[in-house]
Amino acid sequence: MSLFENYILSQKENFESKWFEILRIPSISTLEKFKPEILKAADWFRNRFLEIGLHSELIETIGYPLVYAETPAVADAPVVLVYGHYDVQPPDPMELWQSPPFEPTIRNGNVYARGATDDKGQFLTHVFAVESLIKSGEKLPFQIKFIVEGEEEYGGKGIDHFLHSDEGQKKLACDCVLVSDTSMFGFGQPTITYGLRGITAFELFLTGPNRDLHSGTFGGSVFNPAIALTKILSQFIDEKGVVQVPGFYDDVIPLTDRERTQFANLDFDDNAFFEKIGLSQGFGETGFSTNERRWARPTFDINGLTSGYQGEGSKTIIPSKASAKFTCRLVPNQNPHTIADSVRKFIASQIPPGITWKLEVQHGAPGMRLDLDTSKFTVPMSNALEKTFNCSPVFTREGGSIPVVAEFQRVLKAEVLLVGWGQDDDALHSPNEKFSLTSFHSGILASARFFAELAQQQ
Ligand code: BES
Ligand code: ZN
C-alpha cells in the first residue's frame, strides 16, 4: 500500500470529525437570515485549505463569497479544478427529521444531516484526498485548484458573474473540472455522469380583488385567482406528459439510438425504483423510459402553490391572491432565456378577465453533456474507480442541475468530469438527508488515486 493510502486509512476518524464540523453550520443560501452562517462556512473551508498548506482566499462576488485554493502551478502540465458548493437547501419540514438537520448523527453506517452528501460530504472527499497526498509527501507534478461556491442551491449567480470576468477566467483556467455532486448508479457501482439537465425557475403571482372577498356575496361574479392559477398551470402538460408551451421542444436534440440502448442496458428495475418512493407506478412523457424521462427529456414541475385560507376548518372566501413556484428542467441545447420567453407568452395568452399577473424568472442555467469520445480524463478516473470499487464505472446522465458546469465547459473550454459518491435515496433536499460512511471513505481513496494516476502520466 502506498504512503497516501496508508495516510487515508489512518485519518478516518479525523476526516469524519472535520466533516461533522462543517455539517453543524447551517449555510442555507435561499434564506437571507442565514447569511452569517454562509460566511462562517466559507471561512471554515478557507481555513481547511490553509491548514493543509494551500494558498487560499475568499473571493467576493455579486452574491455570496467563493472560496478559492490552489497548489503550486506547474508549467506544461494539466490543471484540475475541483468544484463544489458549501451552501445547502433549507431543512424543512423539520418535524420529519429523525435527528436534528444540523447535528450530524450516525445511524446504520450513514451520516444524517442537511448537506451530508449535497455537497459538503462529497466535496470534502477531494480536499481530504489532496491533504493525504501532500501530507504523505507525494509529488504533484500538475496543479490542483479548488473553487467552492455558496449559492449553488439558489442558481449560482456569484460564480457565474465571476466566471465571466477576466480575473475569474484567469483564476479558474484549467483542463478538467472535477465535481462530486451527483449519485452512483447503485451502491458500490462507480459512475461517471456525462450529462446533467439545466433549469429555469419561475414564480407566478396572480392578483384578483383588492382583498379576500365573501364567497357568498361575490362568488360567481368575479374570477377567483386560485382558480385562475390552477387553470393556467394545468395547461402546462397534457395527459401524455408532454409540455404544451409552444416551441418548448424546438431545440431538444433527440436521444441517439446508441444512447437509448446504453440506458436500456443499465441494470434498472422500474418497480423497485417507484416502490422506494412509495408509488405503485411512475408517470412521464409517453414513448420514453423512466431513465430517459428523468435524465434526457425536458420537464415542467410545480414546486409550491399558495392561495387562500390554509388554517383549520373552513373559511368561505375568494382569495385576493394566488401564486406558484415552478421549474422547467432543460436538456443540453435548450436555452433557459428562450424557454423563459416562451413560458411568459404561454401564460400571457391565458390570463382570465379581472386578473393581473407578474412572472418572475428566478434563475436559469443550461444543461451540459460531456463528449465521452474525446474525453481525456475519464480513463484515469475509470482506473482509479476500478481500483477502489473493484468494478468498472457505468456512464449515466442525471436529471439534476449544477448551474455553473455548462459555463465551465463553454468559458474555460474545460472537460467537466462528474463523479458522484451519493445514492439516489440519499434524500437530497428532503428530510433525513444522508451519506454513507463507506462511500465517503471510498470517495477519498478514489479521488487520491485519480490524482496519483494523473501524476504518473506527467
Ligand atoms: N447536487 C445537486 C444536483 C444533482 C441532483 C445532480 C441530483 C444530479 C442528481 C445540486 O446541488 C442541486 O440540487 N442543484 C439544484 C440547482 C438549482 C436550484 C439551480 C437542482 O438541481 O435543483
Ligand atoms: Zn449539490
Coordinates of C-alpha atoms and ligand atoms in Angstrom, one line a residue:
M1 CA 0.0 0.0 0.0
S2 CA 1.3 3.4 -0.9
L3 CA 2.0 6.1 1.7
F4 CA -1.0 8.2 0.8
E5 CA -3.3 5.2 1.0
N6 CA -1.9 4.5 4.5
Y7 CA -2.4 8.1 5.5
I8 CA -6.1 7.9 4.4
L9 CA -6.8 4.8 6.4
S10 CA -5.1 6.3 9.5
Q11 CA -7.1 9.5 9.3
K12 CA -10.7 8.0 9.1
E13 CA -11.8 9.5 12.4
N14 CA -10.2 12.8 11.8
F15 CA -11.8 13.2 8.4
E16 CA -15.2 12.3 9.9
S17 CA -14.9 14.8 12.7
K18 CA -13.8 17.6 10.3
W19 CA -16.8 16.8 8.1
F20 CA -19.1 16.9 11.1
E21 CA -17.8 20.4 12.0
I22 CA -18.9 21.9 8.7
L23 CA -22.3 20.0 8.8
R24 CA -23.0 21.8 12.0
I25 CA -23.0 25.2 10.2
P26 CA -26.5 25.8 8.7
S27 CA -25.3 27.5 5.5
I28 CA -28.7 27.9 3.8
S29 CA -28.4 30.1 0.8
T30 CA -32.0 30.6 -0.1
L31 CA -32.9 32.2 3.3
E32 CA -31.4 35.7 3.8
K33 CA -31.2 35.4 7.6
F34 CA -28.6 32.6 7.3
K35 CA -26.1 34.9 5.7
P36 CA -23.8 34.9 8.8
E37 CA -23.8 31.1 8.6
I38 CA -22.9 31.2 4.9
L39 CA -19.9 33.4 5.7
K40 CA -18.9 31.1 8.6
A41 CA -19.0 28.1 6.2
A42 CA -16.9 29.9 3.6
D43 CA -14.3 30.7 6.4
W44 CA -14.3 27.1 7.5
F45 CA -13.3 25.9 4.0
R46 CA -10.7 28.6 3.7
N47 CA -9.1 27.5 7.0
R48 CA -9.2 23.9 5.9
F49 CA -7.2 24.8 2.8
L50 CA -4.8 26.9 4.7
E51 CA -4.3 24.1 7.2
I52 CA -3.2 21.7 4.5
G53 CA -0.7 24.3 3.2
L54 CA -2.5 25.6 0.2
H55 CA -2.7 29.1 -0.9
S56 CA -6.4 30.1 -0.3
E57 CA -8.5 33.2 -0.4
L58 CA -12.1 34.3 -0.2
I59 CA -13.4 35.9 -3.4
E60 CA -16.2 38.5 -3.1
T61 CA -18.9 38.3 -5.8
I62 CA -22.2 39.9 -6.5
G63 CA -23.6 37.2 -4.4
Y64 CA -22.0 35.1 -1.7
P65 CA -18.2 34.7 -1.5
L66 CA -16.3 32.0 -3.3
V67 CA -13.5 30.1 -1.6
Y68 CA -10.5 29.5 -3.8
A69 CA -7.4 27.4 -3.2
E70 CA -4.5 26.1 -5.2
T71 CA -1.4 24.0 -5.1
P72 CA 1.7 25.5 -6.8
A73 CA 1.5 25.9 -10.6
V74 CA 3.4 23.5 -12.8
A75 CA 4.5 24.6 -16.3
D76 CA 3.2 22.4 -19.2
A77 CA 1.1 20.2 -17.1
P78 CA -2.6 19.9 -16.8
V79 CA -4.7 21.8 -14.3
V80 CA -7.6 20.2 -12.4
L81 CA -10.1 22.5 -10.8
V82 CA -12.2 20.8 -8.1
Y83 CA -15.6 22.4 -7.8
G84 CA -18.2 22.1 -5.0
H85 CA -20.7 24.1 -3.0
Y86 CA -20.8 24.9 0.7
D87 CA -24.4 26.0 0.7
V88 CA -27.4 23.8 1.5
Q89 CA -31.1 23.6 1.0
P90 CA -33.5 24.6 3.8
P91 CA -34.2 21.6 6.1
D92 CA -38.0 21.9 6.4
P93 CA -40.3 20.1 7.0
M94 CA -38.4 20.0 10.3
E95 CA -40.8 17.6 12.1
L96 CA -39.9 14.8 9.7
W97 CA -36.2 14.7 10.7
Q98 CA -35.3 11.8 12.9
S99 CA -32.3 13.7 14.3
P100 CA -31.7 17.5 14.0
P101 CA -30.6 18.5 10.5
F102 CA -27.5 20.4 11.6
E103 CA -26.4 17.9 14.2
P104 CA -24.8 15.0 12.2
T105 CA -25.9 11.7 13.6
I106 CA -24.7 8.2 12.6
R107 CA -27.3 5.5 12.0
N108 CA -26.8 2.2 10.1
G109 CA -23.5 3.3 8.6
N110 CA -24.9 6.6 7.3
V111 CA -24.4 10.2 8.4
Y112 CA -27.7 12.0 8.6
A113 CA -27.6 15.8 8.2
R114 CA -28.5 18.5 5.7
G115 CA -25.5 18.8 3.4
A116 CA -24.2 15.3 4.4
T117 CA -23.9 14.4 0.8
D118 CA -25.1 17.6 -1.1
D119 CA -22.5 18.8 -1.2
K120 CA -20.3 19.2 1.9
G121 CA -19.5 15.5 2.3
Q122 CA -18.9 14.8 -1.4
F123 CA -16.8 17.9 -2.0
L124 CA -14.7 17.2 1.1
T125 CA -13.6 13.8 -0.2
H126 CA -11.3 15.7 -2.7
V127 CA -10.0 18.1 0.0
F128 CA -9.0 15.1 2.2
A129 CA -7.6 13.3 -0.9
V130 CA -5.3 16.3 -1.6
E131 CA -4.4 16.6 2.0
S132 CA -3.4 12.9 2.1
L133 CA -1.2 13.3 -1.0
I134 CA 0.5 16.3 0.4
K135 CA 1.0 15.0 3.9
S136 CA 2.4 11.8 2.7
G137 CA 5.0 13.5 0.5
E138 CA 3.5 12.6 -2.9
K139 CA 4.7 14.8 -5.7
L140 CA 2.0 16.7 -7.6
P141 CA 3.5 17.3 -11.0
F142 CA 0.4 19.3 -12.1
Q143 CA -1.8 21.9 -10.4
I144 CA -4.9 21.3 -8.4
K145 CA -7.3 24.3 -7.8
F146 CA -10.4 24.3 -5.7
I147 CA -13.4 26.6 -6.1
V148 CA -16.3 26.3 -3.6
E149 CA -19.4 28.5 -4.1
G150 CA -22.1 29.5 -1.6
E151 CA -25.3 29.7 -3.6
E152 CA -25.4 26.8 -6.0
E153 CA -28.8 25.9 -4.5
Y154 CA -30.1 29.3 -5.4
G155 CA -28.9 29.5 -9.0
G156 CA -25.2 30.3 -8.6
K157 CA -25.2 33.9 -9.7
G158 CA -22.0 34.9 -7.9
I159 CA -19.8 32.2 -9.5
D160 CA -21.4 32.8 -12.9
H161 CA -20.6 36.5 -12.8
F162 CA -17.0 35.8 -11.6
L163 CA -16.5 33.3 -14.4
H164 CA -17.4 36.0 -16.9
S165 CA -14.7 38.4 -15.6
D166 CA -11.1 38.4 -16.8
E167 CA -9.9 37.7 -13.2
G168 CA -12.3 34.8 -13.0
Q169 CA -11.1 33.3 -16.2
K170 CA -7.5 33.6 -15.2
K171 CA -8.0 32.2 -11.8
L172 CA -10.2 29.3 -12.8
A173 CA -8.3 28.4 -16.0
C174 CA -8.0 24.6 -16.2
D175 CA -8.2 21.5 -18.3
C176 CA -10.6 19.5 -16.2
V177 CA -13.3 20.4 -13.7
L178 CA -13.8 17.6 -11.2
V179 CA -17.2 17.6 -9.5
S180 CA -18.7 15.2 -6.9
D181 CA -22.3 16.4 -6.6
T182 CA -24.1 13.6 -8.3
S183 CA -25.0 10.0 -7.4
M184 CA -23.7 6.5 -8.1
F185 CA -25.9 4.2 -10.1
G186 CA -26.4 1.8 -7.1
F187 CA -24.4 1.2 -4.0
G188 CA -20.8 0.2 -4.8
Q189 CA -21.3 0.9 -8.5
P190 CA -18.9 3.7 -9.6
T191 CA -20.5 6.1 -12.0
I192 CA -19.3 8.8 -14.4
T193 CA -22.2 11.2 -15.1
Y194 CA -21.7 12.6 -18.6
G195 CA -24.8 14.8 -18.7
L196 CA -26.9 17.0 -16.5
R197 CA -30.1 18.9 -17.1
G198 CA -30.4 22.6 -17.0
I199 CA -33.2 24.6 -15.3
T200 CA -35.3 27.7 -15.4
A201 CA -37.1 28.6 -12.2
F202 CA -40.2 30.9 -12.1
E203 CA -42.6 32.4 -9.7
L204 CA -46.0 33.5 -10.9
F205 CA -48.2 35.9 -8.9
L206 CA -51.8 36.5 -9.7
T207 CA -54.0 39.2 -8.1
G208 CA -57.7 39.5 -8.3
P209 CA -59.9 41.7 -6.0
N210 CA -58.1 44.1 -3.6
R211 CA -58.9 42.0 -0.6
D212 CA -60.2 38.5 0.3
L213 CA -64.0 38.5 -0.5
H214 CA -67.0 36.8 1.0
S215 CA -67.6 33.9 -1.4
G216 CA -71.4 34.2 -0.9
T217 CA -71.6 37.8 -1.7
F218 CA -69.2 37.8 -4.6
G219 CA -69.0 34.2 -5.7
G220 CA -69.9 33.8 -9.4
S221 CA -69.4 37.5 -10.2
V222 CA -65.5 37.7 -10.2
F223 CA -62.7 35.5 -11.4
N224 CA -61.2 33.7 -8.5
P225 CA -57.3 34.0 -8.6
A226 CA -56.8 30.5 -7.2
I227 CA -59.0 29.1 -10.0
A228 CA -57.1 31.2 -12.5
L229 CA -53.8 29.8 -11.2
T230 CA -54.8 26.2 -11.3
K231 CA -56.4 26.6 -14.7
I232 CA -53.2 28.1 -16.1
L233 CA -50.9 25.6 -14.5
S234 CA -53.0 22.7 -15.6
Q235 CA -52.4 23.7 -19.2
F236 CA -48.6 23.1 -19.0
I237 CA -48.6 19.4 -19.5
D238 CA -51.1 17.1 -21.2
E239 CA -52.2 13.6 -20.2
K240 CA -49.3 12.1 -22.1
G241 CA -46.8 14.1 -20.1
V242 CA -45.9 16.4 -23.0
V243 CA -45.2 20.1 -22.2
Q244 CA -47.7 22.3 -24.1
V245 CA -45.7 25.5 -24.2
P246 CA -45.3 26.4 -27.9
G247 CA -41.7 25.9 -29.1
F248 CA -40.7 24.1 -25.9
Y249 CA -39.1 21.2 -27.7
D250 CA -37.7 23.1 -30.6
D251 CA -34.0 22.9 -29.6
V252 CA -34.1 19.5 -28.0
I253 CA -31.5 17.2 -29.5
P254 CA -33.2 13.7 -29.8
L255 CA -31.6 10.8 -27.9
T256 CA -29.5 8.7 -30.2
D257 CA -30.2 5.0 -30.7
R258 CA -26.8 4.3 -29.1
E259 CA -27.6 6.2 -26.0
R260 CA -31.1 4.7 -25.7
T261 CA -29.6 1.2 -25.9
Q262 CA -26.9 2.2 -23.4
F263 CA -29.6 3.4 -20.9
A264 CA -31.7 0.3 -21.6
N265 CA -28.8 -2.0 -20.8
L266 CA -28.3 -0.5 -17.3
D267 CA -29.4 -2.7 -14.5
F268 CA -32.5 -0.8 -13.5
D269 CA -35.8 -2.0 -12.1
D270 CA -38.7 0.4 -12.6
N271 CA -40.9 -1.3 -10.0
A272 CA -38.2 -1.2 -7.3
F273 CA -37.4 2.5 -8.2
F274 CA -41.0 3.6 -7.6
E275 CA -41.6 1.3 -4.7
K276 CA -38.8 3.0 -2.8
I277 CA -40.6 6.3 -3.0
G278 CA -43.9 4.9 -2.0
L279 CA -45.5 4.8 -5.5
S280 CA -47.3 1.9 -7.3
Q281 CA -46.2 3.3 -10.6
G282 CA -44.5 6.3 -12.3
F283 CA -45.6 8.8 -14.9
G284 CA -44.0 10.7 -17.7
E285 CA -43.8 11.6 -21.3
T286 CA -45.2 8.8 -23.5
G287 CA -42.6 6.9 -25.5
F288 CA -39.7 7.3 -23.1
S289 CA -38.3 5.0 -20.4
T290 CA -38.0 6.2 -16.8
N291 CA -34.3 7.0 -17.1
E292 CA -34.8 8.7 -20.5
R293 CA -37.5 10.8 -18.9
R294 CA -35.5 11.8 -15.8
W295 CA -32.1 12.3 -17.5
A296 CA -32.6 13.4 -21.0
R297 CA -36.1 14.9 -21.5
P298 CA -37.2 18.4 -20.5
T299 CA -40.0 18.8 -18.0
F300 CA -42.4 21.2 -16.2
D301 CA -42.9 20.8 -12.4
I302 CA -44.8 22.8 -9.8
N303 CA -42.7 23.2 -6.7
G304 CA -45.1 25.1 -4.5
L305 CA -48.6 26.6 -4.6
T306 CA -50.1 29.3 -2.3
S307 CA -53.5 30.8 -2.1
G308 CA -56.4 31.4 0.3
Y309 CA -57.1 30.0 3.7
Q310 CA -54.9 27.2 4.9
G311 CA -55.9 27.0 8.6
E312 CA -58.1 24.7 10.4
G313 CA -61.8 24.3 9.4
S314 CA -63.2 26.2 6.5
K315 CA -63.3 29.9 5.5
T316 CA -65.7 30.9 2.8
I317 CA -63.6 33.4 0.8
I318 CA -62.5 34.2 -2.7
P319 CA -58.8 34.9 -2.1
S320 CA -57.3 38.1 -3.3
K321 CA -54.0 36.5 -4.5
A322 CA -52.6 33.2 -5.7
S323 CA -49.0 32.3 -6.5
A324 CA -46.9 29.4 -7.6
K325 CA -43.2 28.5 -7.9
F326 CA -42.4 26.2 -10.8
T327 CA -39.4 25.0 -12.8
C328 CA -38.6 23.6 -16.1
R329 CA -35.7 21.1 -16.3
L330 CA -33.9 21.6 -19.6
V331 CA -31.7 19.4 -21.7
P332 CA -28.5 20.5 -23.4
N333 CA -29.0 22.9 -26.3
Q334 CA -32.2 24.3 -24.8
N335 CA -31.7 28.0 -23.9
P336 CA -33.1 29.0 -20.5
H337 CA -33.8 32.5 -21.7
T338 CA -35.7 31.3 -24.8
I339 CA -37.7 29.0 -22.6
A340 CA -38.5 31.8 -20.1
D341 CA -39.8 33.9 -23.0
S342 CA -41.9 31.1 -24.3
V343 CA -43.4 30.4 -20.9
R344 CA -44.2 34.1 -20.4
K345 CA -46.1 34.2 -23.8
F346 CA -47.9 31.0 -22.9
I347 CA -49.1 32.5 -19.6
A348 CA -50.0 35.8 -21.1
S349 CA -52.3 34.1 -23.6
Q350 CA -54.3 32.6 -20.7
I351 CA -54.9 35.3 -18.2
P352 CA -58.6 35.5 -17.3
P353 CA -60.6 38.7 -17.1
G354 CA -60.0 40.9 -14.0
I355 CA -56.8 39.1 -13.0
T356 CA -53.4 40.9 -13.0
W357 CA -50.2 39.0 -13.1
K358 CA -46.4 39.1 -12.6
L359 CA -44.0 36.4 -13.6
E360 CA -40.5 36.4 -12.0
V361 CA -37.8 34.4 -13.6
Q362 CA -35.7 33.5 -10.6
H363 CA -32.7 31.8 -12.2
G364 CA -31.7 29.7 -15.2
A365 CA -28.9 27.6 -16.4
P366 CA -28.4 25.3 -19.5
G367 CA -27.9 21.6 -19.4
M368 CA -24.5 20.0 -20.1
R369 CA -23.0 17.0 -21.8
L370 CA -19.5 15.6 -21.9
D371 CA -18.3 14.1 -25.1
L372 CA -17.0 10.8 -24.0
D373 CA -15.3 10.0 -27.3
T374 CA -12.9 12.9 -26.9
S375 CA -12.6 13.0 -23.1
K376 CA -9.0 12.8 -21.7
F377 CA -9.8 12.4 -18.0
T378 CA -12.3 9.6 -18.0
V379 CA -9.6 7.0 -18.4
P380 CA -7.5 7.9 -15.4
M381 CA -10.7 8.3 -13.4
S382 CA -12.0 4.9 -14.6
N383 CA -8.7 3.4 -13.4
A384 CA -9.0 5.0 -10.0
L385 CA -12.6 3.9 -9.7
E386 CA -11.9 0.4 -10.7
K387 CA -9.1 0.1 -8.2
T388 CA -11.3 1.4 -5.4
F389 CA -14.6 -0.3 -6.1
N390 CA -13.3 -3.4 -7.8
C391 CA -15.6 -2.9 -10.8
S392 CA -15.5 -0.6 -13.8
P393 CA -17.7 2.5 -13.9
V394 CA -21.0 2.9 -15.7
F395 CA -21.7 6.0 -17.7
T396 CA -25.1 7.7 -17.0
R397 CA -26.7 11.1 -17.3
E398 CA -28.7 12.7 -14.4
G399 CA -31.6 14.9 -14.1
G400 CA -30.5 17.4 -11.5
S401 CA -28.7 20.7 -12.3
I402 CA -25.4 22.3 -11.3
P403 CA -25.9 25.7 -12.8
V404 CA -22.3 26.6 -13.4
V405 CA -21.0 23.4 -15.1
A406 CA -22.1 24.2 -18.6
E407 CA -20.4 27.6 -18.3
F408 CA -17.2 25.9 -17.1
Q409 CA -17.3 23.9 -20.4
R410 CA -18.1 26.9 -22.6
V411 CA -16.0 29.6 -21.0
L412 CA -13.0 27.7 -19.7
K413 CA -13.1 25.1 -22.5
A414 CA -12.5 22.5 -19.8
E415 CA -13.7 19.0 -19.6
V416 CA -16.3 18.6 -16.8
L417 CA -15.9 15.3 -15.0
L418 CA -18.9 14.5 -12.8
V419 CA -18.1 11.6 -10.4
G420 CA -20.5 11.3 -7.5
W421 CA -20.3 9.2 -4.4
G422 CA -24.0 9.6 -3.4
Q423 CA -27.0 7.4 -3.8
D424 CA -30.5 8.2 -5.3
D425 CA -32.0 7.5 -1.9
D426 CA -29.8 9.9 0.0
A427 CA -32.8 12.3 0.3
L428 CA -31.2 15.4 -1.1
H429 CA -33.4 18.4 -0.5
S430 CA -35.6 16.2 1.7
P431 CA -35.8 15.4 5.4
N432 CA -33.2 12.9 6.7
E433 CA -30.6 13.6 4.0
K434 CA -27.8 11.1 4.5
F435 CA -24.4 10.0 3.1
S436 CA -22.9 6.6 3.6
L437 CA -19.7 6.5 5.6
T438 CA -18.4 3.8 3.3
S439 CA -19.0 6.0 0.2
F440 CA -17.4 8.9 1.9
H441 CA -14.2 7.0 2.7
S442 CA -14.1 5.2 -0.7
G443 CA -14.6 8.7 -2.3
I444 CA -11.4 10.0 -0.6
L445 CA -9.4 6.9 -1.8
A446 CA -10.7 7.1 -5.3
S447 CA -10.1 10.8 -5.6
A448 CA -6.5 10.4 -4.3
R449 CA -5.9 7.5 -6.7
F450 CA -7.2 9.7 -9.6
F451 CA -4.7 12.4 -8.8
A452 CA -2.0 9.8 -8.4
E453 CA -2.8 8.4 -11.8
L454 CA -2.6 11.9 -13.3
A455 CA 0.8 12.4 -11.6
Q456 CA 2.1 9.2 -13.1
Q457 CA 1.1 10.4 -16.6
Q458 CA 3.2 13.5 -16.3
Ligands
BES1 N1 -26.4 18.1 -6.2 C1 -27.5 18.7 -6.8 C2 -27.5 18.4 -8.3 C3 -27.9 17.0 -8.7 C4 -29.0 16.4 -8.1 C5 -27.3 16.3 -9.6 C6 -29.4 15.2 -8.4 C7 -27.7 15.0 -10.0 C8 -28.8 14.5 -9.4 C9 -27.4 20.2 -6.7 O1 -26.9 20.6 -5.5 C10 -28.8 20.7 -6.8 O2 -29.7 20.3 -6.2 N2 -28.9 21.7 -7.7 C11 -30.2 22.4 -7.8 C12 -29.8 23.6 -8.7 C13 -31.0 24.5 -8.8 C14 -31.5 25.0 -7.6 C15 -30.5 25.7 -9.7 C16 -31.2 21.5 -8.5 O3 -30.8 20.7 -9.4 O4 -32.4 21.6 -8.2
ZN2 ZN -25.4 19.8 -4.8

